[in-house]
C-alpha cells in the first residue's frame, strides 16, 4: 500500500513572532516608549540576572541583581541631582521582591545616613543612624523607627541607653548627662522621664559640672529608726493575735 505523508503542522505566525521577540540571555540596551532603558540579562522576557535600569522621568538608576523582573539580590540605587546633573548614590544593599530587604545603607538628602537591616522597604532589625546634627542612634528598629533596645549618643556626648517604642524613649533607661556629671536612671513614657533617681556620675570629668554635688542621703540615728520599726511591728502582731482570739 502506498504510504500517505502527513503534512507538518505549522506553528501560527503569532507564536513564532512571540518566540523570536522573546528576550533571553544578555541583550543590548532595550528602550521603552517612556524613554526608560534597561541594559542587561533577560529570562523569558523578564529582567533576570545582572542589569541596569534607568527611569528617565524619575531621574533614578538601579544597577544590580534582578529576578523575574524585580530587583532581587544586591543592588545600588542612584538619583539624579538637578543642580549638578550627576547621579548620587541613595541606597546600596540587599533587595528582595523589588523592596529593600536584608542589610543595606541608605543615604538621605539631609546628609544623614543609615546602615543596618531592612524589611519590606523599611528599617527593621539592628542598625545605626547617623544624623546630620551629629547624633548617632544604634540599636533595634521596627517600621522605620527605633523600637526595642538602643543607644542614642548626642553630639555633646550625652547619651541615653534603654528601651524604645515607636521612636520614643519608653520603659527602663539611663540618661548620662556627661556634660554636667550626672546620671538619671528610671522609667520613661512617650519620651518623658516619669520615675527615677539622679546621682553624680563622672562629675570630675564634666565640662560644665553642677555647682554642688548631690548630697548623700543617710540616716542620722539608725538605732532609733530600728527601735521604732520594731515597736510598730510588735503592735501590729499583738493586734492580729487579738483578732484571732
PDB file of C-alpha atoms in Angstrom:
ATOM      1  CA  UNK A   1       0.000   0.000   0.000  1.00  0.00           C
ATOM      2  CA  UNK A   2       1.236   3.498  -0.725  1.00  0.00           C
ATOM      3  CA  UNK A   3       2.306   5.466   2.371  1.00  0.00           C
ATOM      4  CA  UNK A   4       0.465   8.716   2.828  1.00  0.00           C
ATOM      5  CA  UNK A   5       2.668  11.534   4.026  1.00  0.00           C
ATOM      6  CA  UNK A   6       1.067  13.594   6.726  1.00  0.00           C
ATOM      7  CA  UNK A   7       1.503  17.341   6.249  1.00  0.00           C
ATOM      8  CA  UNK A   8       3.507  19.037   9.016  1.00  0.00           C
ATOM      9  CA  UNK A   9       1.605  21.311  11.318  1.00  0.00           C
ATOM     10  CA  UNK A  10       2.906  24.808  11.096  1.00  0.00           C
ATOM     11  CA  UNK A  11       3.249  26.987  14.166  1.00  0.00           C
ATOM     12  CA  UNK A  12       0.943  30.006  13.992  1.00  0.00           C
ATOM     13  CA  UNK A  13       2.801  33.107  12.887  1.00  0.00           C
ATOM     14  CA  UNK A  14       1.841  34.956  16.055  1.00  0.00           C
ATOM     15  CA  UNK A  15       3.500  32.271  18.187  1.00  0.00           C
ATOM     16  CA  UNK A  16       6.592  32.305  16.007  1.00  0.00           C
ATOM     17  CA  UNK A  17       6.864  36.092  16.236  1.00  0.00           C
ATOM     18  CA  UNK A  18       6.447  35.946  20.024  1.00  0.00           C
ATOM     19  CA  UNK A  19       9.136  33.296  20.279  1.00  0.00           C
ATOM     20  CA  UNK A  20      11.548  35.315  18.167  1.00  0.00           C
ATOM     21  CA  UNK A  21      10.783  38.512  20.062  1.00  0.00           C
ATOM     22  CA  UNK A  22      11.202  36.873  23.464  1.00  0.00           C
ATOM     23  CA  UNK A  23      14.265  38.206  25.244  1.00  0.00           C
ATOM     24  CA  UNK A  24      16.527  35.698  26.979  1.00  0.00           C
ATOM     25  CA  UNK A  25      20.195  35.954  27.874  1.00  0.00           C
ATOM     26  CA  UNK A  26      22.386  39.011  27.534  1.00  0.00           C
ATOM     27  CA  UNK A  27      20.953  41.776  25.372  1.00  0.00           C
ATOM     28  CA  UNK A  28      21.972  45.264  24.409  1.00  0.00           C
ATOM     29  CA  UNK A  29      20.063  48.253  25.707  1.00  0.00           C
ATOM     30  CA  UNK A  30      16.279  47.913  25.413  1.00  0.00           C
ATOM     31  CA  UNK A  31      14.323  51.174  25.248  1.00  0.00           C
ATOM     32  CA  UNK A  32      10.694  51.711  26.203  1.00  0.00           C
ATOM     33  CA  UNK A  33       8.220  54.279  24.866  1.00  0.00           C
ATOM     34  CA  UNK A  34       8.529  56.328  28.080  1.00  0.00           C
ATOM     35  CA  UNK A  35      12.257  56.791  27.498  1.00  0.00           C
ATOM     36  CA  UNK A  36      13.286  54.300  30.187  1.00  0.00           C
ATOM     37  CA  UNK A  37      16.042  51.879  29.283  1.00  0.00           C
ATOM     38  CA  UNK A  38      17.464  48.581  30.517  1.00  0.00           C
ATOM     39  CA  UNK A  39      20.823  47.010  29.772  1.00  0.00           C
ATOM     40  CA  UNK A  40      21.481  43.502  30.999  1.00  0.00           C
ATOM     41  CA  UNK A  41      20.295  39.917  31.178  1.00  0.00           C
ATOM     42  CA  UNK A  42      16.824  38.551  30.470  1.00  0.00           C
ATOM     43  CA  UNK A  43      14.913  35.317  31.006  1.00  0.00           C
ATOM     44  CA  UNK A  44      11.589  34.628  29.308  1.00  0.00           C
ATOM     45  CA  UNK A  45      11.059  38.304  28.559  1.00  0.00           C
ATOM     46  CA  UNK A  46      11.820  39.357  32.141  1.00  0.00           C
ATOM     47  CA  UNK A  47      14.856  41.091  33.591  1.00  0.00           C
ATOM     48  CA  UNK A  48      16.796  38.302  35.263  1.00  0.00           C
ATOM     49  CA  UNK A  49      20.449  38.331  36.341  1.00  0.00           C
ATOM     50  CA  UNK A  50      22.680  41.406  36.196  1.00  0.00           C
ATOM     51  CA  UNK A  51      21.342  44.625  34.742  1.00  0.00           C
ATOM     52  CA  UNK A  52      20.994  48.392  34.854  1.00  0.00           C
ATOM     53  CA  UNK A  53      17.610  50.122  34.708  1.00  0.00           C
ATOM     54  CA  UNK A  54      17.255  53.854  34.004  1.00  0.00           C
ATOM     55  CA  UNK A  55      13.974  55.612  34.802  1.00  0.00           C
ATOM     56  CA  UNK A  56      14.284  58.833  32.814  1.00  0.00           C
ATOM     57  CA  UNK A  57      11.359  60.818  34.190  1.00  0.00           C
ATOM     58  CA  UNK A  58      12.089  59.937  37.818  1.00  0.00           C
ATOM     59  CA  UNK A  59      15.823  60.500  37.352  1.00  0.00           C
ATOM     60  CA  UNK A  60      16.669  57.187  39.037  1.00  0.00           C
ATOM     61  CA  UNK A  61      19.132  54.398  38.155  1.00  0.00           C
ATOM     62  CA  UNK A  62      19.262  50.896  39.611  1.00  0.00           C
ATOM     63  CA  UNK A  63      22.327  48.755  38.961  1.00  0.00           C
ATOM     64  CA  UNK A  64      22.416  45.232  40.322  1.00  0.00           C
ATOM     65  CA  UNK A  65      20.655  41.874  40.516  1.00  0.00           C
ATOM     66  CA  UNK A  66      17.239  41.043  39.083  1.00  0.00           C
ATOM     67  CA  UNK A  67      14.944  38.064  39.452  1.00  0.00           C
ATOM     68  CA  UNK A  68      11.962  37.551  37.142  1.00  0.00           C
ATOM     69  CA  UNK A  69      11.515  41.270  36.503  1.00  0.00           C
ATOM     70  CA  UNK A  70      12.101  42.507  40.037  1.00  0.00           C
ATOM     71  CA  UNK A  71      15.085  43.818  41.940  1.00  0.00           C
ATOM     72  CA  UNK A  72      16.339  40.879  43.960  1.00  0.00           C
ATOM     73  CA  UNK A  73      19.832  40.346  45.370  1.00  0.00           C
ATOM     74  CA  UNK A  74      22.438  43.095  45.724  1.00  0.00           C
ATOM     75  CA  UNK A  75      21.996  46.432  44.011  1.00  0.00           C
ATOM     76  CA  UNK A  76      22.630  50.168  44.112  1.00  0.00           C
ATOM     77  CA  UNK A  77      20.004  52.870  43.631  1.00  0.00           C
ATOM     78  CA  UNK A  78      21.128  56.338  42.499  1.00  0.00           C
ATOM     79  CA  UNK A  79      19.203  59.570  41.963  1.00  0.00           C
ATOM     80  CA  UNK A  80      19.852  62.490  39.625  1.00  0.00           C
ATOM     81  CA  UNK A  81      20.773  65.807  41.250  1.00  0.00           C
ATOM     82  CA  UNK A  82      19.154  68.602  39.199  1.00  0.00           C
ATOM     83  CA  UNK A  83      21.765  71.245  40.018  1.00  0.00           C
ATOM     84  CA  UNK A  84      24.886  69.209  39.276  1.00  0.00           C
ATOM     85  CA  UNK A  85      23.381  66.877  36.686  1.00  0.00           C
ATOM     86  CA  UNK A  86      25.129  63.952  38.381  1.00  0.00           C
ATOM     87  CA  UNK A  87      23.733  60.765  39.856  1.00  0.00           C
ATOM     88  CA  UNK A  88      24.251  60.381  43.617  1.00  0.00           C
ATOM     89  CA  UNK A  89      24.014  57.053  45.424  1.00  0.00           C
ATOM     90  CA  UNK A  90      20.868  56.761  47.548  1.00  0.00           C
ATOM     91  CA  UNK A  91      20.853  53.104  48.627  1.00  0.00           C
ATOM     92  CA  UNK A  92      23.322  50.263  48.349  1.00  0.00           C
ATOM     93  CA  UNK A  93      22.488  46.841  49.698  1.00  0.00           C
ATOM     94  CA  UNK A  94      20.205  43.836  49.510  1.00  0.00           C
ATOM     95  CA  UNK A  95      16.806  43.614  47.803  1.00  0.00           C
ATOM     96  CA  UNK A  96      14.018  41.060  47.718  1.00  0.00           C
ATOM     97  CA  UNK A  97      10.889  41.096  45.595  1.00  0.00           C
ATOM     98  CA  UNK A  98      11.592  44.697  44.462  1.00  0.00           C
ATOM     99  CA  UNK A  99      11.986  46.011  48.050  1.00  0.00           C
ATOM    100  CA  UNK A 100      14.907  46.730  50.370  1.00  0.00           C
ATOM    101  CA  UNK A 101      15.375  43.565  52.393  1.00  0.00           C
ATOM    102  CA  UNK A 102      18.403  42.427  54.387  1.00  0.00           C
ATOM    103  CA  UNK A 103      21.477  44.566  55.035  1.00  0.00           C
ATOM    104  CA  UNK A 104      21.889  47.890  53.306  1.00  0.00           C
ATOM    105  CA  UNK A 105      22.978  51.524  53.554  1.00  0.00           C
ATOM    106  CA  UNK A 106      20.636  54.447  52.853  1.00  0.00           C
ATOM    107  CA  UNK A 107      21.888  57.979  52.196  1.00  0.00           C
ATOM    108  CA  UNK A 108      19.453  60.836  52.850  1.00  0.00           C
ATOM    109  CA  UNK A 109      19.417  64.266  51.202  1.00  0.00           C
ATOM    110  CA  UNK A 110      19.842  65.962  54.595  1.00  0.00           C
ATOM    111  CA  UNK A 111      23.300  64.408  54.985  1.00  0.00           C
ATOM    112  CA  UNK A 112      22.103  61.725  57.406  1.00  0.00           C
ATOM    113  CA  UNK A 113      22.664  58.042  56.649  1.00  0.00           C
ATOM    114  CA  UNK A 114      21.619  54.637  57.958  1.00  0.00           C
ATOM    115  CA  UNK A 115      23.357  51.282  57.820  1.00  0.00           C
ATOM    116  CA  UNK A 116      21.708  48.112  59.014  1.00  0.00           C
ATOM    117  CA  UNK A 117      18.854  45.730  58.402  1.00  0.00           C
ATOM    118  CA  UNK A 118      15.756  46.298  56.295  1.00  0.00           C
ATOM    119  CA  UNK A 119      12.426  44.503  55.940  1.00  0.00           C
ATOM    120  CA  UNK A 120       9.704  45.373  53.460  1.00  0.00           C
ATOM    121  CA  UNK A 121      11.425  48.612  52.327  1.00  0.00           C
ATOM    122  CA  UNK A 122      11.680  49.877  55.962  1.00  0.00           C
ATOM    123  CA  UNK A 123      14.417  49.997  58.583  1.00  0.00           C
ATOM    124  CA  UNK A 124      13.717  46.950  60.757  1.00  0.00           C
ATOM    125  CA  UNK A 125      16.165  44.918  62.829  1.00  0.00           C
ATOM    126  CA  UNK A 126      19.555  46.115  64.043  1.00  0.00           C
ATOM    127  CA  UNK A 127      21.061  49.275  62.612  1.00  0.00           C
ATOM    128  CA  UNK A 128      22.838  52.581  63.100  1.00  0.00           C
ATOM    129  CA  UNK A 129      21.529  56.012  62.131  1.00  0.00           C
ATOM    130  CA  UNK A 130      23.937  58.917  61.733  1.00  0.00           C
ATOM    131  CA  UNK A 131      22.044  62.215  61.919  1.00  0.00           C
ATOM    132  CA  UNK A 132      23.074  65.496  60.318  1.00  0.00           C
ATOM    133  CA  UNK A 133      23.440  67.241  63.705  1.00  0.00           C
ATOM    134  CA  UNK A 134      25.991  64.678  64.913  1.00  0.00           C
ATOM    135  CA  UNK A 135      23.651  62.453  66.937  1.00  0.00           C
ATOM    136  CA  UNK A 136      24.000  58.671  66.494  1.00  0.00           C
ATOM    137  CA  UNK A 137      21.410  56.018  67.286  1.00  0.00           C
ATOM    138  CA  UNK A 138      22.456  52.382  67.420  1.00  0.00           C
ATOM    139  CA  UNK A 139      20.096  49.563  68.263  1.00  0.00           C
ATOM    140  CA  UNK A 140      16.842  47.933  67.235  1.00  0.00           C
ATOM    141  CA  UNK A 141      14.361  49.260  64.663  1.00  0.00           C
ATOM    142  CA  UNK A 142      10.822  48.438  63.605  1.00  0.00           C
ATOM    143  CA  UNK A 143       8.889  50.018  60.730  1.00  0.00           C
ATOM    144  CA  UNK A 144      11.415  52.835  60.243  1.00  0.00           C
ATOM    145  CA  UNK A 145      11.500  53.805  63.956  1.00  0.00           C
ATOM    146  CA  UNK A 146      13.751  52.972  66.931  1.00  0.00           C
ATOM    147  CA  UNK A 147      11.954  50.171  68.751  1.00  0.00           C
ATOM    148  CA  UNK A 148      13.379  47.809  71.363  1.00  0.00           C
ATOM    149  CA  UNK A 149      16.796  48.280  72.971  1.00  0.00           C
ATOM    150  CA  UNK A 150      19.043  51.051  71.710  1.00  0.00           C
ATOM    151  CA  UNK A 151      21.536  53.800  72.493  1.00  0.00           C
ATOM    152  CA  UNK A 152      21.241  57.428  71.413  1.00  0.00           C
ATOM    153  CA  UNK A 153      24.558  59.296  71.594  1.00  0.00           C
ATOM    154  CA  UNK A 154      24.110  63.044  71.255  1.00  0.00           C
ATOM    155  CA  UNK A 155      26.611  65.335  69.578  1.00  0.00           C
ATOM    156  CA  UNK A 156      27.641  66.717  73.004  1.00  0.00           C
ATOM    157  CA  UNK A 157      28.453  63.110  74.148  1.00  0.00           C
ATOM    158  CA  UNK A 158      25.429  62.856  76.450  1.00  0.00           C
ATOM    159  CA  UNK A 159      23.647  59.571  75.813  1.00  0.00           C
ATOM    160  CA  UNK A 160      20.568  57.510  76.523  1.00  0.00           C
ATOM    161  CA  UNK A 161      20.674  53.730  76.923  1.00  0.00           C
ATOM    162  CA  UNK A 162      17.483  51.740  77.263  1.00  0.00           C
ATOM    163  CA  UNK A 163      14.087  50.885  75.831  1.00  0.00           C
ATOM    164  CA  UNK A 164      12.361  52.486  72.853  1.00  0.00           C
ATOM    165  CA  UNK A 165       8.850  52.279  71.464  1.00  0.00           C
ATOM    166  CA  UNK A 166       7.699  53.778  68.145  1.00  0.00           C
ATOM    167  CA  UNK A 167      10.695  56.102  68.007  1.00  0.00           C
ATOM    168  CA  UNK A 168      10.413  57.368  71.603  1.00  0.00           C
ATOM    169  CA  UNK A 169      12.099  56.505  74.895  1.00  0.00           C
ATOM    170  CA  UNK A 170       9.691  54.177  76.649  1.00  0.00           C
ATOM    171  CA  UNK A 171      10.385  51.791  79.529  1.00  0.00           C
ATOM    172  CA  UNK A 172      13.518  51.446  81.634  1.00  0.00           C
ATOM    173  CA  UNK A 173      16.525  53.506  80.650  1.00  0.00           C
ATOM    174  CA  UNK A 174      19.542  55.509  81.743  1.00  0.00           C
ATOM    175  CA  UNK A 175      20.472  59.019  80.599  1.00  0.00           C
ATOM    176  CA  UNK A 176      24.088  60.048  81.084  1.00  0.00           C
ATOM    177  CA  UNK A 177      24.486  63.832  81.415  1.00  0.00           C
ATOM    178  CA  UNK A 178      28.243  63.726  80.922  1.00  0.00           C
ATOM    179  CA  UNK A 179      28.497  67.477  80.368  1.00  0.00           C
ATOM    180  CA  UNK A 180      27.301  68.160  83.932  1.00  0.00           C
ATOM    181  CA  UNK A 181      28.373  64.908  85.568  1.00  0.00           C
ATOM    182  CA  UNK A 182      25.035  63.328  86.437  1.00  0.00           C
ATOM    183  CA  UNK A 183      23.118  60.142  85.701  1.00  0.00           C
ATOM    184  CA  UNK A 184      19.356  59.644  85.608  1.00  0.00           C
ATOM    185  CA  UNK A 185      18.024  56.088  85.816  1.00  0.00           C
ATOM    186  CA  UNK A 186      14.357  55.197  85.766  1.00  0.00           C
ATOM    187  CA  UNK A 187      11.270  54.772  83.613  1.00  0.00           C
ATOM    188  CA  UNK A 188      10.165  56.731  80.575  1.00  0.00           C
ATOM    189  CA  UNK A 189       6.789  57.095  78.873  1.00  0.00           C
ATOM    190  CA  UNK A 190       6.459  58.725  75.416  1.00  0.00           C
ATOM    191  CA  UNK A 191       9.932  60.299  75.629  1.00  0.00           C
ATOM    192  CA  UNK A 192       9.271  61.767  79.112  1.00  0.00           C
ATOM    193  CA  UNK A 193      11.018  60.561  82.308  1.00  0.00           C
ATOM    194  CA  UNK A 194       8.325  59.622  84.831  1.00  0.00           C
ATOM    195  CA  UNK A 195      10.014  57.955  87.794  1.00  0.00           C
ATOM    196  CA  UNK A 196      13.690  57.519  88.639  1.00  0.00           C
ATOM    197  CA  UNK A 197      16.767  58.592  90.551  1.00  0.00           C
ATOM    198  CA  UNK A 198      19.522  61.109  89.838  1.00  0.00           C
ATOM    199  CA  UNK A 199      23.096  60.731  91.087  1.00  0.00           C
ATOM    200  CA  UNK A 200      26.527  62.195  90.361  1.00  0.00           C
ATOM    201  CA  UNK A 201      28.435  60.385  87.625  1.00  0.00           C
ATOM    202  CA  UNK A 202      31.861  61.415  86.329  1.00  0.00           C
ATOM    203  CA  UNK A 203      31.481  64.875  87.822  1.00  0.00           C
ATOM    204  CA  UNK A 204      35.241  65.401  87.999  1.00  0.00           C
ATOM    205  CA  UNK A 205      35.479  64.984  84.201  1.00  0.00           C
ATOM    206  CA  UNK A 206      32.395  67.023  83.289  1.00  0.00           C
ATOM    207  CA  UNK A 207      32.829  70.126  81.115  1.00  0.00           C
ATOM    208  CA  UNK A 208      30.096  72.067  82.962  1.00  0.00           C
ATOM    209  CA  UNK A 209      29.558  70.369  86.323  1.00  0.00           C
ATOM    210  CA  UNK A 210      26.762  71.415  88.651  1.00  0.00           C
ATOM    211  CA  UNK A 211      27.640  73.977  91.308  1.00  0.00           C
ATOM    212  CA  UNK A 212      27.255  71.462  94.127  1.00  0.00           C
ATOM    213  CA  UNK A 213      27.340  67.669  94.177  1.00  0.00           C
ATOM    214  CA  UNK A 214      24.227  65.770  95.150  1.00  0.00           C
ATOM    215  CA  UNK A 215      24.485  65.223  98.940  1.00  0.00           C
ATOM    216  CA  UNK A 216      24.348  61.647 100.191  1.00  0.00           C
ATOM    217  CA  UNK A 217      21.095  60.550 101.810  1.00  0.00           C
ATOM    218  CA  UNK A 218      21.654  58.756 105.114  1.00  0.00           C
ATOM    219  CA  UNK A 219      20.006  58.187 108.495  1.00  0.00           C
ATOM    220  CA  UNK A 220      21.340  60.290 111.371  1.00  0.00           C
ATOM    221  CA  UNK A 221      20.009  57.943 114.070  1.00  0.00           C
ATOM    222  CA  UNK A 222      19.833  54.412 112.737  1.00  0.00           C
ATOM    223  CA  UNK A 223      19.183  52.830 116.129  1.00  0.00           C
ATOM    224  CA  UNK A 224      16.105  54.968 116.835  1.00  0.00           C
ATOM    225  CA  UNK A 225      14.615  54.140 113.449  1.00  0.00           C
ATOM    226  CA  UNK A 226      15.107  50.405 114.034  1.00  0.00           C
ATOM    227  CA  UNK A 227      13.577  50.596 117.518  1.00  0.00           C
ATOM    228  CA  UNK A 228      10.544  52.455 116.169  1.00  0.00           C
ATOM    229  CA  UNK A 229      10.101  49.872 113.409  1.00  0.00           C
ATOM    230  CA  UNK A 230      10.291  47.010 115.913  1.00  0.00           C
ATOM    231  CA  UNK A 231       7.724  48.728 118.120  1.00  0.00           C
ATOM    232  CA  UNK A 232       5.287  49.170 115.222  1.00  0.00           C
ATOM    233  CA  UNK A 233       5.811  45.559 114.190  1.00  0.00           C
ATOM    234  CA  UNK A 234       5.139  44.245 117.694  1.00  0.00           C
ATOM    235  CA  UNK A 235       1.951  46.339 117.974  1.00  0.00           C
ATOM    236  CA  UNK A 236       0.659  45.010 114.654  1.00  0.00           C
ATOM    237  CA  UNK A 237       1.409  41.434 115.749  1.00  0.00           C
ATOM    238  CA  UNK A 238      -0.466  41.984 119.025  1.00  0.00           C
ATOM    239  CA  UNK A 239      -3.493  43.354 117.173  1.00  0.00           C
ATOM    240  CA  UNK A 240      -3.537  40.315 114.858  1.00  0.00           C
ATOM    241  CA  UNK A 241      -3.363  37.907 117.845  1.00  0.00           C
ATOM    242  CA  UNK A 242      -6.309  39.661 119.498  1.00  0.00           C
ATOM    243  CA  UNK A 243      -8.312  39.396 116.289  1.00  0.00           C
ATOM    244  CA  UNK A 244      -7.687  35.659 116.106  1.00  0.00           C
ATOM    245  CA  UNK A 245      -8.719  35.157 119.730  1.00  0.00           C
TER     246      UNK A 245
END
